[in-house]
Structures are given as structure tokens and as C-alpha cells.
Coordinates of C-alpha atoms in Angstrom, one line a residue:
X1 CA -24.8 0.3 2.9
X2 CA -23.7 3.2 0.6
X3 CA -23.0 1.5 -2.9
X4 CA -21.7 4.6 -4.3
X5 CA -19.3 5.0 -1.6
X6 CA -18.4 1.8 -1.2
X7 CA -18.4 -0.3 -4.4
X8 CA -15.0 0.8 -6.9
X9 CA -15.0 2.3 -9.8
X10 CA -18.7 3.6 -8.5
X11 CA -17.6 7.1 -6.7
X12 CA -19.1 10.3 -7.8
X13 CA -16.2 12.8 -8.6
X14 CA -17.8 15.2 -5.8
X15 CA -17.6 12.3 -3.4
X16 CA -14.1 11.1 -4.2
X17 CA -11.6 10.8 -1.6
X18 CA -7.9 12.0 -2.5
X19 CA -4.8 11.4 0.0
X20 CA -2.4 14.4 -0.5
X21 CA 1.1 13.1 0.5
X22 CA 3.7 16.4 0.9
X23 CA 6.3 16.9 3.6
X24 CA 6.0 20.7 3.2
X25 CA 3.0 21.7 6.1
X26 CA 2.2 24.8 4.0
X27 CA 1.6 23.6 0.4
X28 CA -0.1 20.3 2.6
X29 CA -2.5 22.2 4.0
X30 CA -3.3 24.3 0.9
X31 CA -4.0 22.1 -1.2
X32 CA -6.2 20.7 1.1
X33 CA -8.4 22.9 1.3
X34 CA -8.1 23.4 -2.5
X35 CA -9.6 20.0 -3.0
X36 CA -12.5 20.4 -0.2
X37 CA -13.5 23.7 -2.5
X38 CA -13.8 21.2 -5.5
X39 CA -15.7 19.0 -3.3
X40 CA -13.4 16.5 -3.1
X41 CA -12.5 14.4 0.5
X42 CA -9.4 15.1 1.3
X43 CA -6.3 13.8 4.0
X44 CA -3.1 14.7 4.2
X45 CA 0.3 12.7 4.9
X46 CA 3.5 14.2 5.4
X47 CA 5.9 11.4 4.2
X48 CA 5.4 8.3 2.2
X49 CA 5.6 6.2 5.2
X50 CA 2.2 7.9 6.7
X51 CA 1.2 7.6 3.1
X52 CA 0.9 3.7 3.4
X53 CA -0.2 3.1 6.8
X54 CA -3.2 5.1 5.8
X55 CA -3.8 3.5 3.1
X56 CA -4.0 0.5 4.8
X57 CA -6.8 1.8 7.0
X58 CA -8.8 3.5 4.4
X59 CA -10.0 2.8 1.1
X60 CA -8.9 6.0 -0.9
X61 CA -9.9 6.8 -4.9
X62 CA -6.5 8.3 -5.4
X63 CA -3.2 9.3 -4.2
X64 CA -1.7 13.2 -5.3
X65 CA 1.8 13.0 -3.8
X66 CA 5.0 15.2 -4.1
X67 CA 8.1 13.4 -5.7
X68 CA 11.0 14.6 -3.8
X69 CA 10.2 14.0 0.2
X70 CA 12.8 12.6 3.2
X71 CA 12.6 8.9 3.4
X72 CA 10.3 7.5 1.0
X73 CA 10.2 9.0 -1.9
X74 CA 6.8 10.2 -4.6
X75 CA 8.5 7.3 -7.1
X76 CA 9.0 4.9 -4.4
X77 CA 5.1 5.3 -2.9
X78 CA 4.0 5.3 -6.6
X79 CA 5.7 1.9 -7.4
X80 CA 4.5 0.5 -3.3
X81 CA 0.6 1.9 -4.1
X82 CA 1.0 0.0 -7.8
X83 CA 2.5 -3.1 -6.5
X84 CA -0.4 -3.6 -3.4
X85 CA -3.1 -1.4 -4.0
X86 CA -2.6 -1.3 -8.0
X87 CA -6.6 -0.1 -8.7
X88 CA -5.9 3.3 -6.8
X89 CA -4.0 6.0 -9.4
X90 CA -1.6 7.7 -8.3
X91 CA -0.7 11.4 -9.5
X92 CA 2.5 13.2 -8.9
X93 CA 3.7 16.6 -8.2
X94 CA 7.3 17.4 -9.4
X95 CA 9.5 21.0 -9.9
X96 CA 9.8 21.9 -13.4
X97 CA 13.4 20.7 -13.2
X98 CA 12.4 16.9 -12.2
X99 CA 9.8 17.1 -15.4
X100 CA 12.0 14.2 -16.8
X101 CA 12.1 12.1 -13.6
X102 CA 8.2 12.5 -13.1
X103 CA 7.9 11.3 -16.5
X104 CA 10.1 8.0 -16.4
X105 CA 8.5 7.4 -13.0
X106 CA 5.3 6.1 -15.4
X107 CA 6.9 3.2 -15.9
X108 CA 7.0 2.6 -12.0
X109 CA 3.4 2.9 -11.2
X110 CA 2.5 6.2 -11.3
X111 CA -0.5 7.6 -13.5
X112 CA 0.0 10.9 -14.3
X113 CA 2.0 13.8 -13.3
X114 CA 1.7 17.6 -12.1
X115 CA 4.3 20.3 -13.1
X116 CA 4.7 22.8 -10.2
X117 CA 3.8 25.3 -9.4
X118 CA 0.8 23.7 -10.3
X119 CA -2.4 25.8 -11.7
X120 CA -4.9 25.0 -9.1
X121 CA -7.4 25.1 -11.9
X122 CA -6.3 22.0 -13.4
X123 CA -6.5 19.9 -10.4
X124 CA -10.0 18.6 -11.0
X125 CA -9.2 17.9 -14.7
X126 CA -6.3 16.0 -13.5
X127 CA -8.3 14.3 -11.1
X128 CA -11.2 13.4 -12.7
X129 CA -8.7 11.8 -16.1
X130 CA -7.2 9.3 -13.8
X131 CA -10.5 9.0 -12.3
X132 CA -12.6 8.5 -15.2
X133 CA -9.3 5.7 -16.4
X134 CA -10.5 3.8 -13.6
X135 CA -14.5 3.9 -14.3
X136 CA -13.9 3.2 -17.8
X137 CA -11.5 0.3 -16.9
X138 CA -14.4 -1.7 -15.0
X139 CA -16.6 -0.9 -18.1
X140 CA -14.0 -2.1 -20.1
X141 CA -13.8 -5.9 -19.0
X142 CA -18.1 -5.8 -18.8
X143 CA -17.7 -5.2 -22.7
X144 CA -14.5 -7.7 -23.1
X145 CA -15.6 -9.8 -20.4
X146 CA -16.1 -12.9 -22.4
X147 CA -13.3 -12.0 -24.4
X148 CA -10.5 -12.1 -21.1
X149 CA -11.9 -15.2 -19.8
X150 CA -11.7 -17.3 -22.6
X151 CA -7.8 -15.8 -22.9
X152 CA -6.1 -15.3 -20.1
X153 CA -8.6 -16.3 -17.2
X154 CA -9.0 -20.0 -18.9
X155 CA -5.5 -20.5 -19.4
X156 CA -4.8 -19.5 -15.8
X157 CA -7.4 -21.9 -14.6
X158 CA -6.5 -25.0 -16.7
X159 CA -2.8 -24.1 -14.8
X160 CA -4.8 -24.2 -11.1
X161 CA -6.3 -27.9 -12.5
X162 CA -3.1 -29.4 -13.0
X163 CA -2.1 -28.2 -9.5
X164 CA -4.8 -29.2 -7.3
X165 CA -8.3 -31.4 -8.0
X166 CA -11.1 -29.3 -6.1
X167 CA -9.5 -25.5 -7.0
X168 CA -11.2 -25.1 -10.6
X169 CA -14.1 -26.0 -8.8
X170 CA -14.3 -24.1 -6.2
X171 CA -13.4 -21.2 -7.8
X172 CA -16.3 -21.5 -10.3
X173 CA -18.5 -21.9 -6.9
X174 CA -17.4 -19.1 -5.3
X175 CA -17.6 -17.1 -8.7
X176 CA -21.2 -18.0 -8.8
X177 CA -21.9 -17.4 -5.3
X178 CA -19.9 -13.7 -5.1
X179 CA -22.6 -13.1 -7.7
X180 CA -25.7 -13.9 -6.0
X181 CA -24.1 -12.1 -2.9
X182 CA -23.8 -9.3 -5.0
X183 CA -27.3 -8.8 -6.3
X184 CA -28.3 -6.8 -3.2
X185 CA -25.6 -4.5 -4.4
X186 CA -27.0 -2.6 -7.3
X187 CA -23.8 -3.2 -9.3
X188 CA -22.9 -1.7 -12.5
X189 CA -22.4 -4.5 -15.4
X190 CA -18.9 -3.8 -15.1
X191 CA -18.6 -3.9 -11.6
X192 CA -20.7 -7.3 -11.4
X193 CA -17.8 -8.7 -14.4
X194 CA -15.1 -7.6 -12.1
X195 CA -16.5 -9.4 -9.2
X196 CA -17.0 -12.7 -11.0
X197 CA -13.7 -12.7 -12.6
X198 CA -12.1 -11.7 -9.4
X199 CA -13.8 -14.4 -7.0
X200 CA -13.2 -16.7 -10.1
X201 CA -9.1 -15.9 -9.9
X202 CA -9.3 -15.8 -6.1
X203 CA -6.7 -18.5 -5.9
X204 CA -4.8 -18.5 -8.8
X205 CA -1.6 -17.6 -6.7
X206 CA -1.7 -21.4 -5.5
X207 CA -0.1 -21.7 -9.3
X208 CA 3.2 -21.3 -7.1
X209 CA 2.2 -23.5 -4.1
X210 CA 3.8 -27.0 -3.6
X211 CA 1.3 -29.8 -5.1
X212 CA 2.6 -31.8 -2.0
X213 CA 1.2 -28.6 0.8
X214 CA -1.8 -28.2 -1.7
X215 CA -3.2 -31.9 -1.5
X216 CA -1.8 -32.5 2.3
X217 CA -4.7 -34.2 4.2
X218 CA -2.6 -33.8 7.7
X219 CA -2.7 -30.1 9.2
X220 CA -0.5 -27.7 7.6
X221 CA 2.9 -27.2 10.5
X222 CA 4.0 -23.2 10.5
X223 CA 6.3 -23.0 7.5
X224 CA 4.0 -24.6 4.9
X225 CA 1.2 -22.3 6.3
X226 CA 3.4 -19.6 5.5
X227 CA 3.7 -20.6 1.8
X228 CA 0.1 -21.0 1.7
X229 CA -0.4 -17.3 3.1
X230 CA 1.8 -16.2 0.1
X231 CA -1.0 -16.9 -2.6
X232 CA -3.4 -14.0 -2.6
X233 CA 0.4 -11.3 -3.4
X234 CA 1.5 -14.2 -5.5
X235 CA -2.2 -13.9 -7.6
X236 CA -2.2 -10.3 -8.0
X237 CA 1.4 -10.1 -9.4
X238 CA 0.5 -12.8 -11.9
X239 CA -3.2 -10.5 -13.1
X240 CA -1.2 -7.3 -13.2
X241 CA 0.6 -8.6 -16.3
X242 CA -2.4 -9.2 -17.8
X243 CA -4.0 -6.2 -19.9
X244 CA -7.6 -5.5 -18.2
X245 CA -7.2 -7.2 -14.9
X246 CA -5.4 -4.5 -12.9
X247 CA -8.8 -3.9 -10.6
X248 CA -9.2 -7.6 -10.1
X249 CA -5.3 -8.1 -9.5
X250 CA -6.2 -6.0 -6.2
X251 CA -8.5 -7.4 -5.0
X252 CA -8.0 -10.9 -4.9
X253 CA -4.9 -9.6 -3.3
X254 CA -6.9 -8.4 -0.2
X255 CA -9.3 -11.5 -0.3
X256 CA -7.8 -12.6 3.2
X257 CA -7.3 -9.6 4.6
X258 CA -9.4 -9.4 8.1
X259 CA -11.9 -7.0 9.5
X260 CA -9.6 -6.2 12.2
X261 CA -6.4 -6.2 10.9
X262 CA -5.2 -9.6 11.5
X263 CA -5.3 -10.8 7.9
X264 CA -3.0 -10.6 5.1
X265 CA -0.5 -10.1 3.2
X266 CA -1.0 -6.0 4.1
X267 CA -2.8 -6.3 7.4
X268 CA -5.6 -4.6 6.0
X269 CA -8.5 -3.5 8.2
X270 CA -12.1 -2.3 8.0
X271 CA -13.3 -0.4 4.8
X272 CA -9.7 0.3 3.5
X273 CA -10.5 -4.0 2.7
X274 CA -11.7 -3.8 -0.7
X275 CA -15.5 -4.7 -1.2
X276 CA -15.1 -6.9 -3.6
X277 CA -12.5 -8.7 -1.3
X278 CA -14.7 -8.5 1.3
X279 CA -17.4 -10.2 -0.1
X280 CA -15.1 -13.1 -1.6
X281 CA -13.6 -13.7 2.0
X282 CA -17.4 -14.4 2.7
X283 CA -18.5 -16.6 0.0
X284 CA -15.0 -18.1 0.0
X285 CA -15.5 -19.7 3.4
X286 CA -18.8 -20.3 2.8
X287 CA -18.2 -22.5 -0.2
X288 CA -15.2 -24.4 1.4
X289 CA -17.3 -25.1 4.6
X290 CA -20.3 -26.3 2.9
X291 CA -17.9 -28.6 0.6
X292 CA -16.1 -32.1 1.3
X293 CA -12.2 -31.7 1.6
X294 CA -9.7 -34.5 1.9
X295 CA -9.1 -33.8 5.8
X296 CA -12.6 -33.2 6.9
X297 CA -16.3 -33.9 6.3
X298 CA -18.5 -31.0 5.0
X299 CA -20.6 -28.7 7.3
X300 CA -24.5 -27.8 7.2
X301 CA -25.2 -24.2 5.8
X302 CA -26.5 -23.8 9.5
X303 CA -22.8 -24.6 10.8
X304 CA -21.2 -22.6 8.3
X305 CA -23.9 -19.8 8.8
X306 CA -23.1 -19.9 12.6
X307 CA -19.1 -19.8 11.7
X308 CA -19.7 -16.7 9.3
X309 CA -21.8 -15.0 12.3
X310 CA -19.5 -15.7 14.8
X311 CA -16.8 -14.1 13.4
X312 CA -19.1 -11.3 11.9
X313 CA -17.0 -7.8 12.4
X314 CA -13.6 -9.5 13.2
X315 CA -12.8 -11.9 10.2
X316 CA -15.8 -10.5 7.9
X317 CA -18.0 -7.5 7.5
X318 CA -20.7 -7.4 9.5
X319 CA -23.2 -5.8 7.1
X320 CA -22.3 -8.1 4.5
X321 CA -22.8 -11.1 6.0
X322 CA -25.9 -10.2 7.7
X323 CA -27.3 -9.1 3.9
X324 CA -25.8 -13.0 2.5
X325 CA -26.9 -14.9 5.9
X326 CA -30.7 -12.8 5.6
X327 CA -30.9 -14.6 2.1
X328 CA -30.7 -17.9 3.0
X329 CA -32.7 -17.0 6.5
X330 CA -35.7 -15.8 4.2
X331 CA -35.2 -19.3 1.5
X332 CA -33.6 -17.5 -1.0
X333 CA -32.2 -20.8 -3.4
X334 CA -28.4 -21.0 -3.3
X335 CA -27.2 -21.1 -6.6
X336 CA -24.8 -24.0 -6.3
X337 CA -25.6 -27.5 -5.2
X338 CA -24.3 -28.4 -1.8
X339 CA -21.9 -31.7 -0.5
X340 CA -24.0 -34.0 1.8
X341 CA -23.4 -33.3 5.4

């Protein structure tokens, strides 16, 4: 597994993959190669529309889009990429004349803005400021870690409490376990703070569940499933108002998203599935197999590691499970204390 490509906040500028959105074929494909001569990867969309689909089926470091397009508009894709995939930046090109526009657009998601015509040279500057915004964002909460929890993140948490006995709990399980998955990882301090904090906060969306679908011990019928399915957007709308927790806020919107597309809320699929959202769905299921819940008896950590392998490259990532499941194969201690079988 490559960390560097695959872990946020961890890509090398050289190695950092920009989606170019234009509906102009000419200026598309110039910039283009424009950014494969800085060394950047680069694809193209030609509408806003394209623009999201792909961005649902790769993970991408940012997004350089033109403002004025048919259909979906630059300021429309800029306040869709902030609203579901809020850790990826996203720049705009605008005419001299819509200077104004691009600027107000800031307030809708975007990051920064391009004048054109733009001066080639100052693409990689551009670039690598929004870039570096991110890095230094993940660095950020590993030097204020302690500092957000004991704010927001404990507040938020006291709020799940109220709402449903074995959440806290499990959250603080699944924290710990993320973690220990993680250690195989080579994660930066920041990245390993964003982790916790994010499998910690996994479920804080279930703030706006029903208490009476929450604690239901009979199954759930299709329309309280549905409200149950709305927790991971619900979650990442409540972290994006809190300063620092923009990266977290997307990923524990993706933590049920599916290897094959079948999860939600944005049918994510493969790599474009955050890592750190990959790994939660892991330790997630993990934890609430292994643990006693009103409506059924807990499972072994053989069980649960059978359930985790069966679904291996459907449900989860393959490689990552393999890498938690060889853990426990070679004795590796869990490092939380399991319910009785």
C-alpha cells in the first residue's frame, strides 16, 4: 500500500492529482498538459456534472475548474465539492470581468481563485498554497488536538449520551481500535489525530436520529432505515461548522460508503472512499460485531473476522483488512476488551 498516495494530507506536490473541469476542449486540453509538465496528475471534465461523477470514483487532491460553463456552474461544483467532499480545495478560473463573482464565490466553498488569462507560471504556486492549506490543516489539529476535543468534540459526545446508551462507547472503541489499525500505516502525528477524532465522531449524526429508532430492539422496517442512513451527511454538516474539523467532517461522511459502490450517502466506490473512512467502516463493524446489542448476542473475533473477510473487496478494502485481520492472525493484543460470546 502506497501511504503517500493514499493517506490525505500526505501527497507530494509532484504526485498530486488535479481534476481540471472546463467545457472549452482547447484550453481543457492545454492546461492539461500544463500540469503533467509541473508534474502534476492530471484529468479533465468538461462540465460540472462529469466533474462529480468522477469524483465519486477517484480520490482527487484538488479541483481547478472554470466558473462560467452550461449546466452546472464553477460556483455551483465549488459549493457541491465543499458540501460532500469538503477536504478537497477547490480553485477557480474566472474572466477578468467576473473578478468580483469569483471572489464572493469564497463564501460558497471555493478556495482560491485564478484571473484569466491565467499566467501559466503561477499555476504551481496556486496549487501548492491550497495544497500546503490542507497539510498544515492535519498538522494543525495534531498541535490543538487536545485542545478540540476537550471543546467541541466532548460537547458533541455528551449530546450522543443523552441519545443512545452504548454510542459514547462505542465510539471511544472504535477510536482506539482505528488507531491500532492505523499503526501499519506510517502516519504522520496529524494524520494519526485526524483519524482518532474522526472514528471518535463517526456517529455523531445519530444527534438527529429518533431515540425511539436508535434504542429499537425489533428490526428496523424501510423508512426508519432510511433515517438511520441519513447520519454519516447529517455528521459532516454538524463538524464543518466547527473550526479545525473540515478533514474529519469528510470522512466520517464516507464511513459507509462501500467498496463497490453500493454504500452511502454518495455511492462512493474504490479509492475515491476516503482512507480514513475506509478504515473506520472496518473497525466500525468490527467493534459492533464483537459487542452485545439489545437485539442480538455478541460474535467471536473469529465470526466477525470471517464476516470482515467475506465481504473483503465488496463492503471493505481488501488490503486493509487483510493488514487488521493479519494482526490478530499473528496474536497481536486488541487494544479494547471484548463482550463474552
Amino acid at each position: 500500500m502506497d501511504i503517500a498516495e493514499r493517506a490525505p494530507g500526505s501527497v507530494a506536490p509532484s504526485r498530486a492529482r488535479i481534476l481540471l473541469v472546463d467545457d472549452d476542449d482547447l484550453l481543457r486540453d492545454t492546461f492539461s498538459v500544463t500540469l503533467a509538465s509541473f508534474g502534476y496528475a492530471a484529468d479533465s471534465a468538461a462540465s460540472g456534472e462529469e466533474a462529480l461523477r468522477m469524483l465519486r470514483e477517484r480520490a482527487y487532491d484538488l479541483v481547478l475548474s472554470d466558473v462560467v460553463m452550461p449546466g452546472l456552474s464553477g460556483l455551483e461544483l465549488a459549493d457541491a465539492v465543499s458540501r460532500r467532499h469538503p477536504d478537497v480545495p477547490v480553485v477557480l478560473l474566472t474572466g477578468h470581468s467576473h473578478a468580483d463573482l469569483a471572489k464572493s464565490a469564497l463564501r460558497y466553498g471555493a478556495a482560491d481563485f485564478l484571473a484569466k488569462p491565467v499566467n501559466i507560471g503561477n499555476l504551481p504556486m496556486v496549487i501548492e498554497r491550497n495544497l500546503e492549506r490542507r497539510r498544515m490543516e492535519f498538522e494543525r489539529l495534531a498541535r490543538r488536538g487536545e485542545e478540540v476535543l476537550l471543546a467541541a468534540v466532548e460537547a458533541l459526545v455528551v449530546a450522543i449520551d443523552a441519545k443512545q446508551a452504548y454510542t459514547a462507547q462505542h465510539s471511544r472503541r472504535v477510536a482506539t481500535l482505528a488507531l491500532w489499525a492505523g499503526e501499519s500505516l506510517a502516519l504522520s502525528p496529524g494524520e494519526r489525530r485526524v483519524l482518532e477524532l474522526s472514528a471518535f465522531l463517526h456517529d455523531i449524526g445519530k444527534i438527529g436520529t429518533p431515540d425511539a429508532i436508535l434504542n429499537k430492539s425489533a428490526p428496523l422496517d424501510p423508512p426508519e432505515w432510511e433515517q438511520i442512513k441519513q447520519h454519516p451527511a447529517k455528521g459532516c454538516e454538524i463538524l464543518s461548522h466547527i473550526p479545525d474539523l473540515s478533514a474529519v467532517a469528510g470522512i466520517v461522511r464516507h464511513h459507509h460508503e462501500r467498496m463497490d459502490g453500493a454504500g452511502y450517502p454518495d455511492r462512493l466506490s474504490g479509492l475515491a472512499i476516503p482512507l480514513f473512512s475506509r478504515i473506520i467502516s472496518i473497525v466500525d463493524a468490527f467493534e459492533a460485531m464483537t459487542s452485545t446489542r439489545t437485539y442480538r448476542p455478541s460474535r467471536s473475533v473469529t465470526e466477525a473476522a470471517a464476516e470482515l473477510q467475506a465481504y473483503a473487496g465488496t463492503q471493505f478494502d481488501p488490503d486493509l483488512v487483510a493488514s487488521f485481520l493479519g494482526r490478530i492472525e499473528r496474536g497481536d493484543r486488541l487494544p479494547i476488551a471484548l463482550s463474552d460470546p
